[in-house]
Amino acid sequence: MEKGDPKETSRRESLTWTVLGYQSPYPGSGGATPGYLLEGSGHRILVDCGSGVLSQLGRYVQPWELDAVWLSHLHHDHLADFFVLQYALQTEIRLGKRKQPLPVFAPTEPERWGKQLSYRDAVRLHPIGEERTWKHGEMQVACFRTEHPVPCYAMDIQWRGKRILYGADAGPETDWERADPEPDLFICEGTFLDRDASHRSSGHHTVKEAAEAAERIGARRLLLTHLYPGYSRREIEAEAKTYYSGDLLLAEIGCRVRLI
Ligand SMILES: [Zn+2]
């Protein structure tokens, strides 16, 4: 892991995952709920857009420079700043900084939120599902449903033989074996410590379950995310290391993983 250097560009030589937000269900002081910048093959893609993410994005890329947005599902901790991003795009298109609407790849349900994803001439919705794959340059993205109360999609991202598996939000019934084994990077949520498992809401992993899933699929590196701001990082790390023997990273704003 390295701290992100906002001036550094990695658009052509690597597949890069940068954390813009990682907390849930709400951001801690100065924090942000989930959002990530995926860079590869000359493309810059915002993956999820939670509360506080937009103010972090500008350290790396301006909103009008994005090539696409992917939303794993339509819960507010992954969606809140997307509606502000719509305003940003609308304004910057009017000012001539961008010509085309920004494509957003997302599920369409719950319908209440799905029908608000396209926005005037600023943002265009492309519904996602399991039936096909998408390409952004040489990057290929496939999706599969996770266990979650609303349609939620993990993203299996492939680029020049390197693989990132973004687990989105997912409960323990998620079938991680649907993706190819041994991803180079597995970004998995571990929202609750095992001691609080009885209090958890449905469709979420404990840290222990995330670590066990990573071990089971042979993930070379686990980036543990979707962390409750009330826990100590030391306690999260200790629980994860008990069940996962690979390279463990705990998400924090600005951390960046580069696959070459
Ligand atoms: Zn979430």
XYZ file of N, CA and C and ligand atoms in Angstrom:
781
model
N 0.841 -1.193 0.000
C 0.000 0.000 0.000
C 0.870 1.234 0.000
N 0.388 2.260 -0.666
C 1.093 3.521 -0.615
C 0.066 4.624 -0.427
N 0.499 5.725 0.116
C -0.388 6.867 0.203
C -0.488 7.486 -1.182
N -1.680 7.911 -1.540
C -1.876 8.446 -2.872
C -1.155 9.760 -3.082
N -0.480 9.855 -4.187
C 0.128 11.112 -4.588
C -0.783 11.730 -5.640
N -1.470 12.823 -5.292
C -2.440 13.380 -6.230
C -1.838 13.769 -7.574
N -0.556 14.056 -7.609
C 0.041 14.500 -8.862
C 0.503 13.339 -9.736
N 0.527 12.175 -9.147
C 1.056 11.038 -9.878
C -0.015 10.441 -10.781
N 0.356 10.140 -11.985
C -0.597 9.503 -12.888
C -0.145 8.087 -13.176
N -1.139 7.205 -13.255
C -0.796 5.799 -13.513
C -1.727 5.257 -14.580
N -2.138 6.100 -15.452
C -3.251 5.754 -16.327
C -2.898 4.664 -17.323
N -1.672 4.544 -17.721
C -1.378 3.595 -18.788
C -0.666 2.349 -18.307
N 0.129 2.457 -17.256
C 1.033 1.373 -16.936
C 0.507 0.390 -15.904
N -0.559 0.708 -15.232
C -0.972 -0.150 -14.124
C -2.488 -0.128 -13.952
N -2.930 -1.048 -13.136
C -4.318 -1.064 -12.694
C -4.286 -0.593 -11.239
N -4.942 0.517 -10.957
C -4.773 1.165 -9.653
C -6.120 1.375 -8.972
N -6.122 1.089 -7.680
C -7.337 1.233 -6.870
C -7.012 2.196 -5.733
N -7.705 3.309 -5.668
C -7.467 4.327 -4.646
C -8.705 4.493 -3.775
N -8.503 4.498 -2.479
C -9.623 4.629 -1.545
C -9.949 6.107 -1.340
N -11.199 6.479 -1.649
C -11.690 7.839 -1.415
C -12.579 7.901 -0.177
N -13.141 6.760 0.193
C -13.978 6.642 1.379
C -14.173 5.171 1.674
N -14.348 4.831 2.962
C -14.364 3.404 3.315
C -15.213 3.101 4.528
N -15.847 4.110 5.129
C -16.563 3.873 6.378
C -18.051 3.636 6.126
N -18.683 2.969 7.074
C -20.114 2.717 6.979
C -20.628 2.271 8.348
N -21.853 2.604 8.687
C -22.898 3.181 7.832
C -22.850 4.700 7.721
N -21.900 5.331 8.391
C -21.787 6.790 8.297
C -20.312 7.154 8.396
N -19.935 8.325 7.889
C -18.525 8.688 7.954
C -18.140 9.200 9.333
N -16.986 8.795 9.814
C -16.444 9.400 11.013
C -16.023 10.838 10.718
N -15.616 11.560 11.745
C -15.210 12.950 11.563
C -14.123 13.065 10.501
N -14.364 13.869 9.477
C -13.394 14.043 8.393
C -13.325 12.860 7.448
N -14.205 11.898 7.611
C -14.139 10.678 6.804
C -15.123 10.680 5.650
N -15.332 9.517 5.083
C -16.257 9.351 3.961
C -16.720 7.901 3.908
N -17.943 7.707 3.457
C -18.440 6.350 3.229
C -17.941 5.877 1.861
N -18.173 4.614 1.469
C -17.399 4.023 0.373
C -17.407 4.769 -0.955
N -16.217 4.829 -1.527
C -15.985 5.364 -2.866
C -14.537 5.105 -3.221
N -14.286 4.767 -4.473
C -12.936 4.369 -4.897
C -12.686 4.892 -6.304
N -11.447 5.176 -6.590
C -11.059 5.554 -7.946
C -10.315 4.380 -8.585
N -10.853 3.879 -9.672
C -10.233 2.798 -10.434
C -9.606 3.407 -11.681
N -8.296 3.179 -11.832
C -7.589 3.705 -12.998
C -6.905 2.554 -13.724
N -7.061 2.537 -15.027
C -6.398 1.522 -15.828
C -6.729 1.724 -17.285
N -5.792 1.362 -18.135
C -6.040 1.396 -19.565
C -6.461 2.790 -20.026
N -5.940 3.811 -19.355
C -6.248 5.181 -19.734
C -7.621 5.655 -19.294
N -8.316 4.857 -18.479
C -9.659 5.215 -18.033
C -9.655 5.508 -16.537
N -10.506 6.440 -16.144
C -10.649 6.806 -14.733
C -12.112 6.657 -14.334
N -12.321 5.721 -13.426
C -13.685 5.313 -13.099
C -13.911 5.461 -11.597
N -14.986 6.136 -11.248
C -15.384 6.243 -9.845
C -16.288 5.063 -9.508
N -15.880 4.292 -8.510
C -16.665 3.128 -8.091
C -17.317 3.451 -6.751
N -18.616 3.566 -6.738
C -19.429 3.986 -5.605
C -19.118 5.451 -5.245
N -20.086 6.099 -4.646
C -19.963 7.554 -4.438
C -20.686 7.948 -3.160
N -20.133 7.505 -2.048
C -20.766 7.732 -0.758
C -20.575 9.144 -0.230
N -21.034 9.330 0.983
C -21.006 10.631 1.639
C -19.568 11.082 1.905
N -19.157 12.194 1.318
C -17.808 12.711 1.503
C -16.837 12.333 0.397
N -17.260 11.501 -0.531
C -16.353 10.999 -1.571
C -15.976 12.089 -2.579
N -16.940 12.931 -2.917
C -16.682 13.910 -3.974
C -15.560 14.877 -3.587
N -15.473 15.231 -2.323
C -14.419 16.165 -1.900
C -13.045 15.493 -1.933
N -12.993 14.176 -1.865
C -11.721 13.457 -1.988
C -11.344 13.237 -3.449
N -12.335 13.058 -4.297
C -12.080 12.755 -5.711
C -11.191 13.803 -6.370
N -11.454 15.080 -6.052
C -10.741 16.172 -6.700
C -9.244 16.188 -6.451
N -8.759 15.423 -5.485
C -7.313 15.314 -5.268
C -6.639 14.565 -6.412
N -7.411 13.775 -7.151
C -6.846 12.899 -8.178
C -7.337 13.224 -9.580
N -8.635 13.477 -9.681
C -9.239 13.732 -10.989
C -10.451 14.637 -10.767
N -10.682 15.528 -11.701
C -11.837 16.404 -11.572
C -13.097 15.690 -12.059
N -14.246 16.055 -11.525
C -15.469 15.319 -11.889
C -15.707 15.244 -13.393
N -15.402 16.323 -14.114
C -15.681 16.327 -15.549
C -14.674 15.497 -16.348
N -13.612 15.055 -15.688
C -12.616 14.229 -16.368
C -12.888 12.733 -16.232
N -13.880 12.361 -15.441
C -14.188 10.942 -15.254
C -14.675 10.321 -16.565
N -14.340 9.042 -16.735
C -14.829 8.302 -17.900
C -16.136 7.576 -17.595
N -16.341 7.208 -16.349
C -17.563 6.491 -15.976
C -17.691 6.458 -14.458
N -18.899 6.160 -14.013
C -19.167 5.851 -12.601
C -19.811 4.476 -12.560
N -19.379 3.665 -11.603
C -20.052 2.391 -11.325
C -20.617 2.467 -9.909
N -21.877 2.107 -9.773
C -22.506 2.034 -8.451
C -22.883 0.576 -8.194
N -22.342 0.010 -7.130
C -22.593 -1.399 -6.844
C -24.040 -1.645 -6.460
N -24.637 -0.680 -5.759
C -26.030 -0.787 -5.355
C -26.497 0.572 -4.873
N -27.815 0.656 -4.656
C -28.410 1.968 -4.417
C -28.797 2.162 -2.952
N -27.828 2.005 -2.091
C -27.979 2.399 -0.691
C -27.204 3.692 -0.465
N -27.687 4.511 0.457
C -27.174 5.879 0.571
C -25.682 5.958 0.889
N -25.162 4.985 1.634
C -23.737 5.087 1.975
C -22.842 4.892 0.745
N -23.430 4.437 -0.378
C -22.677 4.283 -1.634
C -23.161 5.254 -2.708
N -24.146 6.041 -2.353
C -24.872 6.810 -3.370
C -24.985 8.301 -3.053
N -24.809 8.673 -1.782
C -25.191 10.019 -1.326
C -24.572 11.130 -2.172
N -23.272 11.060 -2.421
C -22.617 12.145 -3.160
C -22.859 12.059 -4.663
N -23.441 10.971 -5.133
C -23.691 10.877 -6.576
C -24.647 11.974 -7.031
N -25.604 12.304 -6.158
C -26.571 13.332 -6.556
C -25.927 14.719 -6.587
N -24.887 14.915 -5.804
C -24.125 16.169 -5.891
C -23.210 16.135 -7.115
N -22.695 14.954 -7.437
C -21.883 14.801 -8.659
C -22.709 15.183 -9.896
N -23.995 14.863 -9.880
C -24.860 15.259 -11.009
C -24.832 16.776 -11.186
N -24.918 17.512 -10.089
C -24.859 18.979 -10.177
C -23.515 19.437 -10.725
N -22.443 18.776 -10.265
C -21.102 19.144 -10.742
C -21.011 18.974 -12.255
N -21.490 17.835 -12.748
C -21.426 17.577 -14.187
C -22.276 18.569 -14.966
N -23.480 18.836 -14.452
C -24.362 19.776 -15.142
C -23.695 21.154 -15.260
N -23.083 21.590 -14.176
C -22.434 22.909 -14.174
C -21.243 22.941 -15.133
N -20.394 21.912 -15.062
C -19.168 21.937 -15.867
C -19.457 21.720 -17.354
N -20.522 20.993 -17.675
C -20.917 20.873 -19.082
C -21.392 22.236 -19.597
N -22.147 22.926 -18.775
C -22.598 24.270 -19.178
C -21.423 25.218 -19.397
N -20.374 25.034 -18.597
C -19.194 25.902 -18.703
C -18.217 25.414 -19.775
N -18.563 24.324 -20.448
C -17.760 23.872 -21.580
C -16.595 22.976 -21.236
N -16.489 22.496 -20.004
C -15.364 21.640 -19.633
C -15.568 20.196 -20.069
N -16.797 19.838 -20.401
C -17.102 18.481 -20.849
C -18.248 18.583 -21.849
N -18.215 17.675 -22.839
C -19.258 17.728 -23.867
C -20.312 16.641 -23.687
N -19.880 15.446 -23.294
C -20.781 14.296 -23.246
C -21.298 14.042 -21.823
N -22.512 13.475 -21.727
C -22.993 13.056 -20.391
C -22.049 12.010 -19.804
N -21.980 11.969 -18.487
C -21.168 10.964 -17.806
C -21.969 9.663 -17.714
N -21.436 8.546 -18.232
C -22.164 7.285 -18.091
C -22.068 6.729 -16.680
N -23.217 6.305 -16.119
C -23.229 5.650 -14.806
C -23.775 4.238 -14.991
N -22.995 3.269 -14.559
C -23.362 1.860 -14.643
C -23.858 1.451 -13.264
N -25.126 1.019 -13.195
C -25.731 0.788 -11.881
C -26.963 -0.088 -12.015
N -27.355 -0.738 -10.906
C -28.659 -1.417 -10.926
C -29.777 -0.393 -10.981
N -30.947 -0.818 -11.391
C -32.072 0.119 -11.528
C -33.041 0.024 -10.349
N -32.776 -0.887 -9.435
C -33.640 -1.045 -8.265
C -32.849 -0.834 -6.984
N -33.501 -0.302 -5.944
C -34.904 0.081 -5.852
C -35.262 1.193 -6.845
N -36.428 1.049 -7.456
C -36.834 1.944 -8.534
C -36.847 3.412 -8.098
N -37.196 3.624 -6.821
C -37.261 4.999 -6.297
C -35.959 5.749 -6.572
N -34.822 5.060 -6.427
C -33.543 5.704 -6.644
C -33.046 5.482 -8.063
N -33.348 4.299 -8.621
C -32.864 3.990 -9.970
C -33.341 4.986 -11.010
N -34.563 5.454 -10.841
C -35.089 6.375 -11.854
C -34.530 7.787 -11.697
N -33.746 8.011 -10.651
C -33.134 9.334 -10.472
C -31.656 9.364 -10.870
N -31.155 8.285 -11.442
C -29.715 8.243 -11.747
C -29.376 9.022 -13.006
N -30.208 8.916 -14.047
C -30.000 9.776 -15.213
C -30.414 11.185 -14.828
N -29.640 12.172 -15.273
C -29.937 13.539 -14.865
C -29.706 14.498 -16.022
N -30.799 14.976 -16.563
C -30.784 15.953 -17.650
C -29.773 15.536 -18.721
N -28.916 16.459 -19.157
C -27.916 16.074 -20.157
C -26.553 15.840 -19.508
N -26.549 15.627 -18.178
C -25.278 15.509 -17.452
C -24.861 14.067 -17.199
N -25.817 13.183 -16.935
C -25.512 11.804 -16.541
C -26.478 10.860 -17.249
N -25.956 9.749 -17.774
C -26.787 8.748 -18.446
C -26.629 7.399 -17.778
N -27.761 6.764 -17.469
C -27.753 5.461 -16.802
C -27.576 4.322 -17.799
N -26.700 3.364 -17.441
C -26.553 2.099 -18.167
C -26.819 0.983 -17.153
N -27.963 0.325 -17.221
C -28.287 -0.715 -16.238
C -27.294 -1.873 -16.289
N -26.946 -2.406 -15.122
C -26.009 -3.527 -15.062
C -26.739 -4.802 -14.615
N -26.112 -5.924 -14.893
C -26.644 -7.220 -14.510
C -25.577 -8.278 -14.720
N -25.976 -9.528 -14.539
C -25.011 -10.618 -14.616
C -24.842 -11.161 -16.033
N -25.656 -10.694 -16.974
C -25.752 -11.357 -18.271
C -24.655 -10.961 -19.258
N -23.844 -9.993 -18.930
C -22.846 -9.565 -19.904
C -21.644 -8.964 -19.180
N -20.603 -8.664 -19.961
C -19.446 -7.969 -19.406
C -19.318 -6.611 -20.101
N -18.575 -5.720 -19.462
C -18.375 -4.377 -20.002
C -16.884 -4.141 -20.186
N -16.549 -3.265 -21.127
C -15.150 -2.943 -21.371
C -14.919 -1.449 -21.224
N -13.828 -1.121 -20.542
C -13.324 0.247 -20.495
C -11.884 0.149 -20.973
N -11.645 0.425 -22.237
C -10.324 0.163 -22.799
C -10.006 -1.317 -22.693
N -8.852 -1.643 -22.129
C -8.483 -3.046 -21.948
C -9.051 -3.646 -20.668
N -9.663 -2.833 -19.852
C -10.291 -3.359 -18.632
C -11.606 -4.033 -18.981
N -11.805 -5.199 -18.378
C -13.066 -5.911 -18.572
C -13.736 -6.080 -17.218
N -15.021 -5.782 -17.157
C -15.755 -5.835 -15.894
C -16.924 -6.806 -16.017
N -16.966 -7.781 -15.106
C -18.115 -8.677 -14.991
C -18.729 -8.483 -13.613
N -20.026 -8.754 -13.492
C -20.742 -8.527 -12.233
C -21.429 -9.796 -11.765
N -21.552 -9.945 -10.466
C -22.460 -10.967 -9.947
C -23.070 -10.495 -8.642
N -24.290 -10.996 -8.386
C -25.060 -10.558 -7.230
C -24.424 -11.047 -5.936
N -24.450 -10.200 -4.944
C -24.037 -10.577 -3.600
C -25.286 -10.751 -2.737
N -25.090 -11.268 -1.549
C -26.211 -11.347 -0.607
C -26.379 -9.987 0.057
N -27.477 -9.322 -0.277
C -27.745 -7.987 0.249
C -29.237 -7.716 0.096
N -29.817 -6.861 0.930
C -31.268 -6.663 0.872
C -31.776 -6.040 -0.429
N -30.933 -5.330 -1.157
C -31.322 -4.789 -2.471
C -30.340 -5.339 -3.496
N -30.681 -5.304 -4.809
C -29.725 -5.797 -5.816
C -28.371 -5.115 -5.664
N -27.358 -5.910 -5.455
C -25.999 -5.404 -5.212
C -25.031 -6.285 -5.974
N -24.084 -5.668 -6.667
C -23.212 -6.406 -7.577
C -21.742 -6.256 -7.196
N -21.089 -7.412 -7.039
C -19.634 -7.435 -6.967
C -19.098 -7.204 -8.372
N -17.907 -6.642 -8.456
C -17.278 -6.378 -9.757
C -15.986 -7.171 -9.858
N -15.882 -7.972 -10.903
C -14.661 -8.732 -11.187
C -13.963 -8.026 -12.353
N -12.861 -7.357 -12.034
C -12.197 -6.470 -13.004
C -10.907 -7.127 -13.485
N -10.748 -7.261 -14.777
C -9.557 -7.916 -15.334
C -8.841 -6.955 -16.276
N -7.524 -6.971 -16.182
C -6.704 -6.102 -17.045
C -5.328 -6.750 -17.221
N -5.019 -7.125 -18.408
C -3.698 -7.687 -18.734
C -3.272 -8.776 -17.749
N -4.184 -9.664 -17.436
C -3.859 -10.787 -16.546
C -3.919 -10.469 -15.065
N -4.155 -9.199 -14.712
C -4.323 -8.819 -13.308
C -5.812 -8.748 -12.989
N -6.162 -9.056 -11.725
C -7.574 -9.083 -11.363
C -7.833 -8.383 -10.036
N -8.869 -7.551 -10.046
C -9.387 -6.946 -8.827
C -10.808 -7.452 -8.643
N -11.099 -7.959 -7.465
C -12.464 -8.363 -7.133
C -12.986 -7.396 -6.077
N -13.944 -6.546 -6.479
C -14.569 -5.617 -5.536
C -15.874 -6.243 -5.046
N -15.919 -6.507 -3.753
C -17.032 -7.263 -3.205
C -18.273 -6.463 -2.873
N -18.209 -5.144 -3.019
C -19.360 -4.286 -2.705
C -19.836 -4.568 -1.274
N -21.162 -4.544 -1.054
C -21.713 -4.969 0.236
C -22.167 -6.417 0.082
N -21.894 -7.213 1.097
C -22.130 -8.641 0.908
C -22.267 -9.336 2.248
N -23.262 -10.197 2.332
C -23.434 -11.038 3.508
C -22.719 -12.359 3.332
N -22.729 -13.175 4.383
C -21.966 -14.433 4.353
C -22.503 -15.472 3.382
N -23.710 -15.282 2.854
C -24.238 -16.240 1.876
C -23.745 -15.946 0.459
N -22.965 -14.902 0.284
C -22.431 -14.575 -1.043
C -21.528 -15.698 -1.551
N -21.720 -16.059 -2.813
C -20.943 -17.141 -3.415
C -19.702 -16.558 -4.113
N -18.646 -16.390 -3.343
C -17.438 -15.789 -3.903
C -16.766 -16.696 -4.924
N -17.069 -17.981 -4.868
C -16.466 -18.904 -5.825
C -16.984 -18.672 -7.248
N -17.979 -17.828 -7.407
C -18.434 -17.518 -8.762
C -17.366 -16.764 -9.549
N -16.505 -16.060 -8.852
C -15.394 -15.381 -9.521
C -14.216 -16.353 -9.616
N -13.308 -16.079 -10.554
C -12.101 -16.897 -10.633
C -11.341 -16.808 -9.313
N -10.658 -17.886 -8.917
C -9.922 -17.852 -7.648
C -8.665 -16.975 -7.739
N -8.109 -16.710 -6.595
C -6.825 -16.026 -6.446
C -6.763 -14.656 -7.122
N -7.722 -13.769 -6.791
C -7.590 -12.403 -7.316
C -6.336 -11.740 -6.737
N -5.758 -10.844 -7.514
C -4.579 -10.112 -7.008
C -4.971 -9.185 -5.871
N -6.189 -8.661 -5.934
C -6.685 -7.773 -4.883
C -8.164 -8.066 -4.662
N -8.511 -8.324 -3.424
C -9.909 -8.561 -3.043
C -10.300 -7.454 -2.083
N -11.250 -6.615 -2.504
C -11.740 -5.547 -1.640
C -13.031 -6.058 -1.030
N -13.015 -6.304 0.251
C -14.160 -6.959 0.883
C -14.602 -6.183 2.112
N -15.898 -6.113 2.295
C -16.420 -5.412 3.462
C -16.342 -6.278 4.716
N -15.991 -5.633 5.815
C -16.013 -6.282 7.122
C -16.594 -5.283 8.100
N -17.919 -5.190 8.107
C -18.566 -4.080 8.794
C -18.573 -4.248 10.312
N -18.714 -5.496 10.758
C -18.874 -5.727 12.191
C -17.779 -6.642 12.720
N -17.370 -6.402 13.922
C -16.509 -7.373 14.588
C -17.351 -8.590 14.963
N -16.682 -9.703 15.094
C -17.389 -10.953 15.382
C -18.186 -10.862 16.689
N -17.668 -10.102 17.651
C -18.372 -9.999 18.935
C -19.720 -9.294 18.808
N -19.912 -8.547 17.707
C -21.182 -7.850 17.478
C -22.021 -8.527 16.394
N -21.666 -9.742 16.025
C -22.358 -10.414 14.912
C -23.863 -10.518 15.151
N -24.269 -10.662 16.389
C -25.699 -10.832 16.659
C -26.469 -9.524 16.451
N -25.771 -8.391 16.378
C -26.435 -7.092 16.209
C -26.433 -6.611 14.762
N -25.815 -7.354 13.885
C -25.624 -6.819 12.542
C -26.912 -6.806 11.733
N -26.973 -5.888 10.767
C -28.060 -5.890 9.798
C -27.729 -6.925 8.729
N -28.752 -7.388 8.020
C -28.545 -8.475 7.054
C -27.732 -7.978 5.858
N -27.045 -8.921 5.210
C -26.305 -8.582 4.004
C -24.970 -7.934 4.261
N -24.379 -8.208 5.412
C -23.052 -7.663 5.707
C -22.162 -8.727 6.340
N -20.889 -8.649 6.009
C -19.898 -9.536 6.594
C -19.426 -9.014 7.947
N -19.035 -9.949 8.800
C -18.166 -9.566 9.903
C -16.727 -9.549 9.364
N -15.834 -8.976 10.142
C -14.412 -8.991 9.759
C -13.938 -10.432 9.608
N -14.343 -11.266 10.544
C -13.966 -12.681 10.487
C -14.432 -13.321 9.189
N -15.686 -13.075 8.800
C -16.219 -13.694 7.578
C -15.519 -13.171 6.332
N -15.187 -11.888 6.330
C -14.448 -11.346 5.189
C -13.077 -12.011 5.079
N -12.414 -12.147 6.212
C -11.085 -12.768 6.219
C -11.168 -14.232 5.780
N -12.183 -14.925 6.250
C -12.355 -16.325 5.849
C -12.636 -16.449 4.353
N -13.455 -15.537 3.820
C -13.747 -15.565 2.376
C -12.473 -15.324 1.574
N -11.673 -14.366 2.015
C -10.418 -14.072 1.308
C -9.477 -15.269 1.346
N -9.424 -15.919 2.487
C -8.571 -17.109 2.616
C -9.074 -18.228 1.697
N -10.394 -18.389 1.665
C -10.997 -19.480 0.899
C -10.739 -19.332 -0.593
N -10.817 -18.113 -1.119
C -10.624 -17.934 -2.561
C -9.163 -17.675 -2.908
N -8.295 -17.671 -1.913
C -6.866 -17.518 -2.183
C -6.465 -16.125 -2.627
N -7.172 -15.109 -2.098
C -6.843 -13.732 -2.478
C -5.397 -13.413 -2.098
N -4.661 -12.848 -3.044
C -3.253 -12.519 -2.766
C -3.155 -11.341 -1.810
N -4.130 -10.464 -1.878
C -4.138 -9.300 -0.995
C -5.591 -8.980 -0.643
N -5.835 -8.691 0.610
C -7.183 -8.327 1.064
C -7.169 -6.876 1.519
N -8.012 -6.074 0.907
C -8.226 -4.704 1.372
C -9.577 -4.691 2.088
N -9.511 -4.618 3.398
C -10.721 -4.678 4.214
C -11.331 -3.281 4.293
N -12.632 -3.201 3.990
C -13.250 -1.883 3.885
C -14.661 -1.905 4.463
N -15.393 -0.779 4.297
C -16.756 -0.670 4.829
C -16.693 -0.842 6.347
N -15.793 -0.075 6.947
C -15.475 -0.257 8.364
C -16.317 0.686 9.229
N -16.814 0.149 10.302
C -17.598 0.951 11.246
C -16.661 1.915 11.971
N -16.979 3.236 11.951
C -16.032 4.203 12.518
C -15.852 4.099 14.026
N -16.727 3.348 14.693
C -16.614 3.237 16.148
C -15.632 2.182 16.620
N -15.080 1.390 15.703
C -14.118 0.352 16.098
C -12.682 0.872 16.039
N -11.815 0.260 16.843
C -10.388 0.578 16.724
C -9.801 -0.248 15.579
N -8.917 0.376 14.827
C -8.289 -0.321 13.699
C -7.461 -1.506 14.196
N -6.901 -1.352 15.366
C -6.090 -2.444 15.911
C -6.939 -3.698 16.136
N -8.156 -3.485 16.615
C -9.032 -4.627 16.882
C -9.492 -5.276 15.567
N -9.796 -4.448 14.576
C -10.188 -4.976 13.257
C -9.038 -5.790 12.663
N -7.856 -5.239 12.716
C -6.684 -5.904 12.137
C -6.409 -7.244 12.834
N -6.541 -7.253 14.150
C -6.261 -8.478 14.899
C -7.238 -9.586 14.512
N -8.517 -9.219 14.390
C -9.507 -10.245 14.019
C -9.256 -10.759 12.604
N -8.956 -9.848 11.683
C -8.724 -10.269 10.290
C -7.504 -11.180 10.186
N -6.457 -10.850 10.895
C -5.221 -11.634 10.794
C -5.372 -13.032 11.395
N -6.349 -13.187 12.247
C -6.587 -14.508 12.824
C -7.084 -15.493 11.761
N -7.767 -14.959 10.736
C -8.433 -15.847 9.774
C -7.900 -15.708 8.349
N -7.003 -14.764 8.110
C -6.468 -14.560 6.757
C -4.947 -14.499 6.833
N -4.297 -15.308 6.019
C -2.846 -15.431 6.110
C -2.111 -14.629 5.041
N -2.857 -13.987 4.131
C -2.203 -13.246 3.049
C -1.859 -11.820 3.464
N -1.664 -10.989 2.454
C -1.266 -9.596 2.650
C -2.521 -8.775 2.995
N -2.596 -8.289 4.219
C -3.797 -7.597 4.698
C -3.592 -6.085 4.711
N -4.575 -5.366 4.170
C -4.588 -3.911 4.238
C -5.914 -3.470 4.829
N -5.871 -2.467 5.688
C -7.097 -1.835 6.181
C -7.294 -0.531 5.425
N -8.483 -0.357 4.874
C -8.731 0.833 4.064
C -8.551 2.103 4.884
N -8.008 3.119 4.254
C -8.003 4.475 4.774
C -7.994 5.435 3.595
N -8.491 6.625 3.805
C -8.577 7.569 2.694
C -7.183 7.860 2.158
N -7.028 7.754 0.851
C -5.753 8.047 0.201
C -4.866 6.845 -0.015
N -5.235 5.674 0.537
C -4.378 4.517 0.263
C -4.641 4.015 -1.150
N -3.587 3.541 -1.775
C -3.643 3.213 -3.198
C -2.913 1.910 -3.429
N -3.554 1.010 -4.133
C -2.931 -0.263 -4.490
C -2.739 -0.282 -6.005
N -1.520 -0.586 -6.399
C -1.191 -0.566 -7.826
C -0.761 -1.961 -8.273
N -1.401 -2.459 -9.303
C -1.045 -3.749 -9.893
C -0.374 -3.491 -11.230
N 0.818 -4.040 -11.389
C 1.591 -3.797 -12.613
C 1.775 -5.089 -13.370
Zn -22.751 -0.093 2.381
